[in-house]
Amino acid sequence: MRPLTRDSLKKGAAALARKDPALGRWIRLIGPLDFRPRPGRFHSLCRAIISQQLSAAAARSIHGRFIRLFTPTRRPTPRRLLDIRPRRLKRCGLSEKKVLYLRELARAFEGGPLRRRRFANMENEKVIELLIPLPGIGRWTAEMFLIFCLGRPDIFSMGDLALRTGIQRVAGRELSDEKVIERSRGWSPWRTVACLYLWKISHWEGEPAE
């Protein structure tokens, strides 16, 4: 399955603007996206676990301390993470639960169900089904992995509060779950591109011109 590229981001943004004029006004205000899928399956899932229930700033700070544990490469690997004592991981600002989740993830990659998995060839729901049995990985974390690591173009995460804020700002009113689902379906096959804009919209100061 082809991940998003600079060209497909532009194509997706143009298609979304045609399909949804209200979103299109925001797309024109914000401009082109700067997005590249993150390399490293294991590191991406570590980052998603670290970011759970944290502000973007707090997550960046803790992740920065976390990757410094893997100096000089700053590239976490399952084996190296398992070799780090849990108390050192906690000093990064990680909760005891998140330390457990990270270590279980490392075991899954080192010799468990994620060892040598070819995620790039798997359907979205198959990836989600493979990941969510692991401790600390729910549907949101799996969807973030699909977006930020695999670059899948057609993902929308109902469990993401910032996306809900963004879509309601585009709509100009509060929306029920059913209406959120209905509107997001209209963005297919470019729902990931819509999400990338909605995250910006949820924090954007000012409004687009009519």
Short mmCIF file of C-alpha atoms in Angstrom, two decimals:
data_model
loop_
_atom_site.label_atom_id
_atom_site.label_comp_id
_atom_site.label_asym_id
_atom_site.label_seq_id
_atom_site.Cartn_x
_atom_site.Cartn_y
_atom_site.Cartn_z
CA MET A 1 0.00 0.00 0.00
CA ARG A 2 1.45 3.34 -1.04
CA PRO A 3 2.24 5.83 1.74
CA LEU A 4 1.55 9.54 1.45
CA THR A 5 4.07 11.59 -0.52
CA ARG A 6 4.45 15.31 -1.17
CA ASP A 7 2.56 14.92 -4.45
CA SER A 8 -0.27 12.86 -2.96
CA LEU A 9 -0.63 15.35 -0.10
CA LYS A 10 -1.23 18.10 -2.67
CA LYS A 11 -3.63 15.89 -4.60
CA GLY A 12 -5.51 15.00 -1.42
CA ALA A 13 -5.76 18.62 -0.27
CA ALA A 14 -7.17 19.67 -3.66
CA ALA A 15 -9.71 16.83 -3.60
CA LEU A 16 -10.81 17.71 -0.05
CA ALA A 17 -11.25 21.39 -0.95
CA ARG A 18 -13.55 20.38 -3.82
CA LYS A 19 -15.56 17.93 -1.71
CA ASP A 20 -15.94 20.15 1.36
CA PRO A 21 -15.87 23.92 0.72
CA ALA A 22 -15.79 24.73 4.46
CA LEU A 23 -12.69 22.59 4.92
CA GLY A 24 -11.33 24.04 1.68
CA ARG A 25 -11.31 27.54 3.17
CA TRP A 26 -9.13 26.27 6.01
CA ILE A 27 -6.85 24.42 3.60
CA ARG A 28 -6.25 27.61 1.64
CA LEU A 29 -5.57 29.54 4.87
CA ILE A 30 -3.11 26.99 6.27
CA GLY A 31 -1.40 26.20 2.99
CA PRO A 32 0.61 23.12 1.94
CA LEU A 33 1.38 20.46 4.53
CA ASP A 34 4.88 19.44 5.56
CA PHE A 35 4.54 15.76 6.39
CA ARG A 36 6.68 12.68 5.95
CA PRO A 37 6.00 9.26 7.48
CA ARG A 38 8.42 8.50 10.31
CA PRO A 39 10.88 5.68 9.70
CA GLY A 40 11.21 2.95 12.29
CA ARG A 41 8.22 0.81 13.22
CA PHE A 42 9.32 0.14 16.79
CA HIS A 43 10.32 3.74 17.52
CA SER A 44 7.03 5.04 16.10
CA LEU A 45 4.99 2.82 18.39
CA CYS A 46 7.16 3.82 21.37
CA ARG A 47 6.46 7.45 20.55
CA ALA A 48 2.73 6.81 20.27
CA ILE A 49 2.68 5.13 23.69
CA ILE A 50 4.69 7.96 25.24
CA SER A 51 2.24 10.53 23.79
CA GLN A 52 -0.89 8.94 25.22
CA GLN A 53 -3.01 11.35 27.32
CA LEU A 54 -0.35 14.07 27.22
CA SER A 55 -0.19 17.51 25.68
CA ALA A 56 1.99 17.80 22.59
CA ALA A 57 4.58 19.80 24.55
CA ALA A 58 4.79 17.29 27.41
CA ALA A 59 5.04 14.39 24.97
CA ARG A 60 7.90 16.08 23.07
CA SER A 61 9.80 16.72 26.29
CA ILE A 62 9.49 13.14 27.57
CA HIS A 63 10.25 11.67 24.15
CA GLY A 64 13.39 13.83 23.95
CA ARG A 65 14.66 12.44 27.26
CA PHE A 66 13.68 8.93 26.18
CA ILE A 67 15.69 8.93 22.95
CA ARG A 68 18.75 10.32 24.76
CA LEU A 69 18.90 6.96 26.55
CA PHE A 70 19.87 5.47 23.19
CA THR A 71 22.88 7.71 22.56
CA PRO A 72 24.78 7.95 20.26
CA THR A 73 22.30 6.80 17.60
CA ARG A 74 19.14 8.01 19.41
CA ARG A 75 17.32 5.17 17.69
CA PRO A 76 15.47 2.89 20.11
CA THR A 77 15.65 -0.82 19.39
CA PRO A 78 13.77 -3.58 21.22
CA ARG A 79 16.95 -5.18 22.57
CA ARG A 80 18.44 -1.93 23.82
CA LEU A 81 15.17 -0.90 25.49
CA LEU A 82 14.98 -4.23 27.33
CA ASP A 83 18.54 -3.69 28.54
CA ILE A 84 17.62 -0.34 30.15
CA ARG A 85 16.56 -0.58 33.79
CA PRO A 86 12.92 0.43 34.39
CA ARG A 87 13.94 3.13 36.87
CA ARG A 88 15.98 4.88 34.15
CA LEU A 89 12.92 4.89 31.90
CA LYS A 90 10.83 6.36 34.74
CA ARG A 91 13.34 9.21 35.13
CA CYS A 92 12.36 10.36 31.63
CA GLY A 93 8.92 11.20 33.03
CA LEU A 94 7.25 7.94 32.07
CA SER A 95 4.63 6.41 34.34
CA GLU A 96 5.07 2.90 35.67
CA LYS A 97 2.35 1.71 33.30
CA LYS A 98 3.99 3.24 30.26
CA VAL A 99 7.32 1.65 31.20
CA LEU A 100 5.51 -1.70 31.31
CA TYR A 101 3.84 -1.01 27.95
CA LEU A 102 7.16 -0.09 26.30
CA ARG A 103 8.88 -3.19 27.62
CA GLU A 104 6.04 -5.44 26.45
CA LEU A 105 6.20 -3.78 23.04
CA ALA A 106 9.94 -4.46 22.90
CA ARG A 107 9.35 -8.12 23.74
CA ALA A 108 6.73 -8.35 20.98
CA PHE A 109 9.27 -7.04 18.43
CA GLU A 110 12.21 -8.97 19.82
CA GLY A 111 10.71 -12.46 19.72
CA GLY A 112 6.93 -12.14 19.79
CA PRO A 113 4.05 -11.49 17.38
CA LEU A 114 5.60 -8.35 15.79
CA ARG A 115 8.94 -9.94 14.93
CA ARG A 116 9.67 -9.50 11.20
CA ARG A 117 6.11 -8.40 10.39
CA ARG A 118 5.76 -6.74 6.99
CA PHE A 119 3.34 -3.97 7.95
CA ALA A 120 3.66 -2.25 4.59
CA ASN A 121 1.80 -5.11 2.88
CA MET A 122 -1.03 -5.36 5.42
CA GLU A 123 -4.51 -3.85 5.23
CA ASN A 124 -5.32 -1.13 7.78
CA GLU A 125 -7.66 -3.25 9.89
CA LYS A 126 -5.20 -6.15 9.91
CA VAL A 127 -2.53 -3.87 11.36
CA ILE A 128 -4.96 -2.67 14.03
CA GLU A 129 -6.00 -6.24 14.87
CA LEU A 130 -2.34 -7.22 15.26
CA LEU A 131 -1.45 -4.29 17.54
CA ILE A 132 -4.37 -3.84 19.92
CA PRO A 133 -3.89 -7.09 21.89
CA LEU A 134 -0.60 -5.62 23.20
CA PRO A 135 -0.76 -3.89 26.62
CA GLY A 136 -1.18 -0.13 26.28
CA ILE A 137 -2.04 -0.15 22.59
CA GLY A 138 -5.65 0.65 21.78
CA ARG A 139 -7.28 1.66 18.55
CA TRP A 140 -6.07 5.30 18.79
CA THR A 141 -2.43 4.26 19.15
CA ALA A 142 -2.76 1.82 16.24
CA GLU A 143 -4.37 4.54 14.09
CA MET A 144 -1.55 6.98 14.90
CA PHE A 145 0.89 4.28 13.81
CA LEU A 146 -0.98 3.91 10.52
CA ILE A 147 -0.84 7.67 9.95
CA PHE A 148 2.57 8.74 11.21
CA CYS A 149 4.66 5.64 10.50
CA LEU A 150 3.00 3.87 7.58
CA GLY A 151 1.63 7.06 6.00
CA ARG A 152 -1.72 5.48 5.13
CA PRO A 153 -3.84 8.07 3.27
CA ASP A 154 -7.36 7.19 4.47
CA ILE A 155 -7.42 7.05 8.30
CA PHE A 156 -9.70 8.99 10.65
CA SER A 157 -9.45 8.50 14.42
CA MET A 158 -12.73 9.02 16.26
CA GLY A 159 -10.92 8.76 19.59
CA ASP A 160 -8.74 11.84 19.00
CA LEU A 161 -10.09 14.88 20.84
CA ALA A 162 -8.12 17.40 18.78
CA LEU A 163 -9.63 15.98 15.59
CA ARG A 164 -13.10 16.33 17.10
CA THR A 165 -12.30 19.96 17.97
CA GLY A 166 -11.04 20.61 14.46
CA ILE A 167 -13.98 19.06 12.64
CA GLN A 168 -16.48 20.95 14.80
CA ARG A 169 -14.61 24.18 14.12
CA VAL A 170 -14.87 23.50 10.39
CA ALA A 171 -18.58 22.76 10.77
CA GLY A 172 -19.15 25.83 12.96
CA ARG A 173 -21.14 23.83 15.50
CA GLU A 174 -21.01 20.83 17.81
CA LEU A 175 -21.50 17.50 16.05
CA SER A 176 -22.79 14.16 17.31
CA ASP A 177 -20.66 11.06 16.82
CA GLU A 178 -22.88 10.07 13.93
CA LYS A 179 -22.40 13.43 12.20
CA VAL A 180 -18.63 13.31 12.73
CA ILE A 181 -18.51 9.85 11.14
CA GLU A 182 -20.76 10.97 8.28
CA ARG A 183 -18.66 14.04 7.50
CA SER A 184 -15.35 12.21 7.74
CA ARG A 185 -16.58 9.47 5.40
CA GLY A 186 -17.16 12.14 2.79
CA TRP A 187 -13.40 12.85 2.85
CA SER A 188 -12.41 9.34 1.81
CA PRO A 189 -9.97 8.34 0.30
CA TRP A 190 -8.03 11.28 1.81
CA ARG A 191 -9.12 11.20 5.45
CA THR A 192 -5.53 11.23 6.72
CA VAL A 193 -4.86 14.46 4.83
CA ALA A 194 -8.00 15.91 6.43
CA CYS A 195 -6.71 14.83 9.86
CA LEU A 196 -3.38 16.58 9.28
CA TYR A 197 -5.30 19.80 8.58
CA LEU A 198 -7.75 19.28 11.46
CA TRP A 199 -4.91 19.00 13.98
CA LYS A 200 -3.69 22.39 12.81
CA ILE A 201 -7.22 23.83 12.71
CA SER A 202 -7.89 22.77 16.32
CA HIS A 203 -5.09 25.13 17.51
CA TRP A 204 -5.22 27.80 14.80
CA GLU A 205 -5.67 31.42 15.83
CA GLY A 206 -8.14 33.26 13.64
CA GLU A 207 -10.66 32.13 11.06
CA PRO A 208 -10.56 31.68 7.27
CA ALA A 209 -12.11 34.26 4.98
CA GLU A 210 -15.56 33.48 3.65
#
